Tab-separated table of C-alpha atoms in Angstrom:
chain	number	residue	atom	x	y	z
A	1	MET	CA	-0.149	0.093	-0.309
A	2	LYS	CA	1.385	3.189	-0.991
A	3	GLU	CA	2.037	5.823	1.731
A	4	THR	CA	0.646	9.171	2.163
A	5	PRO	CA	2.604	12.285	4.225
A	6	ALA	CA	1.458	12.121	7.767
A	7	HIS	CA	-0.334	16.112	7.039
A	8	HIS	CA	-2.964	14.290	5.351
A	9	HIS	CA	-3.986	12.930	8.457
A	10	ARG	CA	-5.929	14.779	11.712
A	11	GLY	CA	-4.246	14.154	15.239
A	12	HIS	CA	-4.762	15.259	18.767
A	13	ALA	CA	-2.855	15.888	21.228
A	14	GLY	CA	-1.404	12.965	23.368
A	15	SER	CA	-2.184	10.835	19.751
A	16	VAL	CA	1.412	10.689	18.937
A	17	TRP	CA	1.962	8.158	21.566
A	18	VAL	CA	-0.554	5.774	20.824
A	19	ARG	CA	0.341	5.272	17.502
A	20	GLU	CA	3.631	4.006	15.537
A	21	GLU	CA	6.155	6.186	13.730
A	22	SER	CA	5.380	5.273	9.634
A	23	THR	CA	8.267	3.267	8.276
A	24	ARG	CA	8.652	5.768	5.260
A	25	ALA	CA	9.382	8.070	8.581
A	26	ARG	CA	12.272	5.720	9.670
A	27	ARG	CA	14.170	5.149	6.334
A	28	THR	CA	14.558	9.176	6.165
A	29	PRO	CA	17.969	10.768	7.153
A	30	LEU	CA	15.822	13.429	9.306
A	31	SER	CA	14.871	11.808	12.440
A	32	ARG	CA	12.024	12.260	15.047
A	33	GLU	CA	15.209	13.201	17.653
A	34	ARG	CA	16.520	15.839	15.519
A	35	ILE	CA	12.959	17.700	15.044
A	36	VAL	CA	12.002	17.225	18.901
A	37	GLU	CA	15.671	18.947	20.065
A	38	ALA	CA	15.150	21.816	16.814
A	39	ALA	CA	11.367	22.190	18.346
A	40	VAL	CA	12.782	22.472	21.974
A	41	THR	CA	15.131	25.436	21.092
A	42	LEU	CA	12.442	26.882	19.001
A	43	LEU	CA	10.477	26.658	21.913
A	44	ASP	CA	12.593	28.104	24.263
A	45	GLN	CA	13.266	31.223	22.409
A	46	ASP	CA	10.156	32.445	20.805
A	47	GLY	CA	6.976	29.986	23.460
A	48	VAL	CA	4.570	28.375	22.165
A	49	ASP	CA	3.208	30.742	19.812
A	50	GLY	CA	6.584	31.253	18.008
A	51	LEU	CA	6.479	27.504	16.860
A	52	THR	CA	5.259	26.967	13.271
A	53	MET	CA	5.888	23.743	11.009
A	54	ARG	CA	7.356	26.161	8.781
A	55	ARG	CA	10.216	27.995	10.923
A	56	LEU	CA	10.644	24.184	12.487
A	57	ALA	CA	11.492	22.912	8.977
A	58	GLN	CA	13.860	26.257	8.428
A	59	GLN	CA	15.760	24.849	11.406
A	60	LEU	CA	16.355	22.080	10.212
A	61	ASP	CA	17.287	22.967	6.692
A	62	VAL	CA	14.229	20.818	5.057
A	63	THR	CA	11.091	21.111	4.115
A	64	SER	CA	7.926	20.698	5.786
A	65	THR	CA	6.809	17.922	3.496
A	66	ALA	CA	9.969	16.436	5.438
A	67	LEU	CA	9.081	16.749	8.874
A	68	TYR	CA	5.408	15.448	8.016
A	69	TRP	CA	6.572	11.791	7.750
A	70	HIS	CA	7.542	11.968	11.349
A	71	VAL	CA	4.804	14.146	13.028
A	72	LYS	CA	1.799	14.766	12.019
A	73	THR	CA	0.906	18.177	13.224
A	74	LYS	CA	2.307	20.771	15.624
A	75	GLU	CA	0.471	19.240	18.377
A	76	ASP	CA	2.919	15.839	17.911
A	77	VAL	CA	5.651	18.276	18.113
A	78	LEU	CA	4.477	19.696	21.305
A	79	ASP	CA	4.088	16.317	23.189
A	80	LEU	CA	7.626	15.440	22.030
A	81	ALA	CA	9.039	18.209	23.201
A	82	LEU	CA	7.166	18.280	26.390
A	83	ASP	CA	8.154	14.784	27.464
A	84	ARG	CA	12.153	15.069	25.955
A	85	ILE	CA	12.420	18.210	28.632
A	86	PHE	CA	10.832	15.825	31.497
A	87	GLY	CA	13.855	13.663	30.832
A	88	ASP	CA	16.300	16.583	32.295
A	89	VAL	CA	14.344	15.961	35.422
A	90	PRO	CA	16.742	13.588	37.467
A	91	LEU	CA	15.114	10.892	38.969
A	92	PRO	CA	16.617	10.785	42.614
A	93	ASP	CA	17.727	7.251	44.145
A	94	ALA	CA	15.373	5.930	46.061
A	95	THR	CA	15.624	5.959	49.928
A	96	ASP	CA	13.935	4.817	53.193
A	97	ASP	CA	12.856	8.314	53.488
A	98	TRP	CA	9.702	8.400	50.557
A	99	ARG	CA	8.993	12.229	51.677
A	100	SER	CA	12.680	13.028	50.814
A	101	ASP	CA	11.973	10.529	47.411
A	102	ALA	CA	9.114	12.661	46.357
A	103	ARG	CA	10.652	16.213	47.837
A	104	GLY	CA	13.564	15.247	45.462
A	105	LEU	CA	11.399	14.950	42.266
A	106	ILE	CA	9.173	17.719	42.993
A	107	ARG	CA	11.961	19.834	43.157
A	108	ASN	CA	13.448	18.655	40.023
A	109	TRP	CA	10.439	18.948	38.049
A	110	HIS	CA	10.015	22.883	38.914
A	111	ALA	CA	13.605	23.109	38.037
A	112	VAL	CA	13.128	21.967	34.853
A	113	MET	CA	9.389	23.749	34.128
A	114	LEU	CA	11.653	27.234	35.165
A	115	ASP	CA	14.281	26.269	32.384
A	116	HIS	CA	11.510	25.717	30.139
A	117	LEU	CA	9.454	28.792	30.677
A	118	TRP	CA	6.936	27.289	27.718
A	119	ALA	CA	6.242	24.389	29.214
A	120	PRO	CA	4.315	24.802	32.586
A	121	SER	CA	1.100	26.027	30.123
A	122	LEU	CA	1.270	22.741	28.524
A	123	ILE	CA	1.031	20.219	31.304
A	124	GLY	CA	-2.372	19.576	30.852
A	125	ARG	CA	-1.967	17.705	27.687
A	126	PRO	CA	-2.235	13.849	27.638
A	127	MET	CA	1.025	13.119	29.423
A	128	LEU	CA	1.602	9.180	27.793
A	129	GLY	CA	5.457	9.954	26.927
A	130	PRO	CA	7.997	7.554	28.279
A	131	ASN	CA	9.843	10.160	30.322
A	132	VAL	CA	6.401	11.599	31.829
A	133	LEU	CA	5.052	8.152	32.879
A	134	ALA	CA	8.567	7.065	34.582
A	135	ARG	CA	8.730	10.146	36.548
A	136	THR	CA	5.210	9.508	37.298
A	137	GLU	CA	6.016	5.796	38.591
A	138	TYR	CA	8.466	7.206	40.673
A	139	LEU	CA	6.243	9.407	42.337
A	140	GLN	CA	3.462	6.860	43.317
A	141	SER	CA	6.143	4.708	43.961
A	142	ALA	CA	7.681	6.729	46.536
A	143	LEU	CA	3.652	7.618	47.960
A	144	VAL	CA	3.246	3.959	48.273
A	145	ARG	CA	6.216	3.034	50.577
A	146	GLY	CA	4.830	5.929	52.643
A	147	GLY	CA	1.467	3.998	53.135
A	148	LEU	CA	-0.950	5.218	50.638
A	149	SER	CA	-3.112	3.545	48.365
A	150	GLY	CA	-6.046	3.812	46.686
A	151	LEU	CA	-8.094	6.985	46.685
A	152	GLN	CA	-5.316	8.701	48.679
A	153	LEU	CA	-2.873	7.749	46.488
A	154	ALA	CA	-4.603	9.661	43.788
A	155	VAL	CA	-5.790	12.602	45.455
A	156	ALA	CA	-2.056	12.836	46.805
A	157	THR	CA	-0.273	12.251	43.247
A	158	ARG	CA	-2.878	15.047	41.991
A	159	THR	CA	-1.968	17.364	44.667
A	160	LEU	CA	1.502	17.370	44.347
A	161	ALA	CA	1.440	17.401	40.391
A	162	ASN	CA	-1.073	19.969	40.619
A	163	TYR	CA	1.408	22.197	43.237
A	164	VAL	CA	4.068	22.270	41.083
A	165	ILE	CA	2.414	22.720	37.913
A	166	GLY	CA	0.481	25.471	39.405
A	167	ALA	CA	3.828	27.014	41.027
A	168	SER	CA	5.773	26.386	37.661
A	169	LEU	CA	2.820	28.511	35.704
A	170	THR	CA	3.081	31.165	37.684
A	171	GLU	CA	6.522	32.051	37.925
A	172	ALA	CA	6.663	31.427	34.491
A	173	THR	CA	4.258	33.514	34.116
A	174	TRP	CA	6.073	36.413	35.479
A	175	ARG	CA	9.279	35.970	34.151
A	176	ARG	CA	7.222	35.753	30.691
A	177	THR	CA	5.497	38.650	30.625
A	178	ALA	CA	6.399	40.953	33.625
A	179	ASP	CA	8.947	43.516	33.899
A	180	PRO	CA	11.211	43.892	36.730
A	181	HIS	CA	9.230	46.222	38.873
A	182	SER	CA	5.723	44.815	38.239
A	183	GLN	CA	5.529	42.350	41.418
A	184	ALA	CA	6.275	45.737	43.640
A	185	VAL	CA	3.774	47.695	41.676
A	186	ALA	CA	1.462	45.119	42.307
A	187	ARG	CA	2.256	44.941	46.014
A	188	ARG	CA	1.996	49.107	45.722
A	189	HIS	CA	-1.550	48.489	44.452
A	190	ILE	CA	-2.566	46.595	47.528
A	191	THR	CA	-0.690	48.463	50.298
A	192	ALA	CA	-2.547	51.805	49.170
A	193	ASN	CA	-6.056	50.350	49.577
A	194	PRO	CA	-5.465	49.301	53.807
A	195	THR	CA	-8.826	49.565	54.450
A	196	ALA	CA	-10.130	47.199	51.542
A	197	TYR	CA	-7.261	44.609	51.638
A	198	PRO	CA	-6.324	44.667	55.620
A	199	THR	CA	-5.291	41.065	55.537
A	200	LEU	CA	-3.353	41.280	52.104
A	201	ASN	CA	-1.482	44.301	53.974
A	202	ASP	CA	-1.009	42.451	57.175
A	203	SER	CA	0.222	39.126	55.574
A	204	GLY	CA	2.500	40.452	52.736
A	205	HIS	CA	1.043	39.084	49.848
A	206	LEU	CA	3.186	39.864	46.605
A	207	ASP	CA	5.826	41.252	49.033
A	208	ALA	CA	9.103	40.271	47.669
A	209	ALA	CA	10.982	41.283	50.318
A	210	ARG	CA	9.200	39.885	52.791
A	211	TRP	CA	8.303	36.111	51.286
A	212	ASP	CA	10.929	34.352	48.613
A	213	ASP	CA	9.137	32.642	46.082
A	214	ASP	CA	11.378	29.207	46.705
A	215	ASP	CA	10.925	29.256	50.002
A	216	LEU	CA	7.338	29.694	49.725
A	217	PHE	CA	7.220	26.489	47.641
A	218	GLU	CA	9.508	24.413	49.613
A	219	ARG	CA	7.174	25.190	52.702
A	220	GLY	CA	4.401	24.509	50.552
A	221	LEU	CA	6.148	21.063	49.060
A	222	ASP	CA	6.522	20.370	53.052
A	223	ALA	CA	2.972	20.963	54.088
A	224	ILE	CA	1.742	18.599	51.294
A	225	LEU	CA	4.055	16.013	52.091
A	226	ALA	CA	3.158	16.032	56.023
A	227	ILE	CA	0.068	14.004	54.402
A	228	THR	CA	-0.848	10.651	56.752
A	229	PRO	CA	-2.392	7.205	55.177
A	230	TRP	CA	-5.841	7.375	56.259
A	231	PRO	CA	-8.047	4.629	56.446
A	232	GLU	CA	-9.400	2.921	53.519
A	233	SER	CA	-12.888	2.992	54.567
A	234	LEU	CA	-13.224	6.922	54.553
């Protein structure tokens, strides 16, 4: 049967992980690995909106048609690029301290997200790549060693993932879109209205001089990991 270029077929987010790469693609000089590395470079430079199949082809000095033998859509490229950077998240050696193991993984995940500011906004995509799944497996295995199972394991996994995604997205957005004085301007807006925002004034909300982002992240992580197993009947 004659193969047709992949762009003749429609795909959706996550579909790249549940289909085989075409035989024709494996016979071409261009590789999926080269495409992904070039995509990560463009994403780091210009973000998700700056990545197009045409620009990616130019970066690789190939035609757009050559790309489509390996990836069907931009969605494929984003899924592959996201899993690629998850490969940079170190997996700590497992120890007898499950909280320390989970904390190490989450810290590493957070750091890699902030090295690639485009990544946090994509985390809601179907994440079925081998690097993502290996790290999710590590996290859950640490939680299981801590005595979590069933519903509590699912809740803890979701809570930790949402925590690191939310923190990374907030910090990435500040870094991408805000000038160095934006947080100070935001804080002054609050302190200028002490009657309307008495608690926010007292708590130092958005006061970078009072609360360090890294310290807040660490303390929030400690609070989540203070979880203890509950009876399964609950």
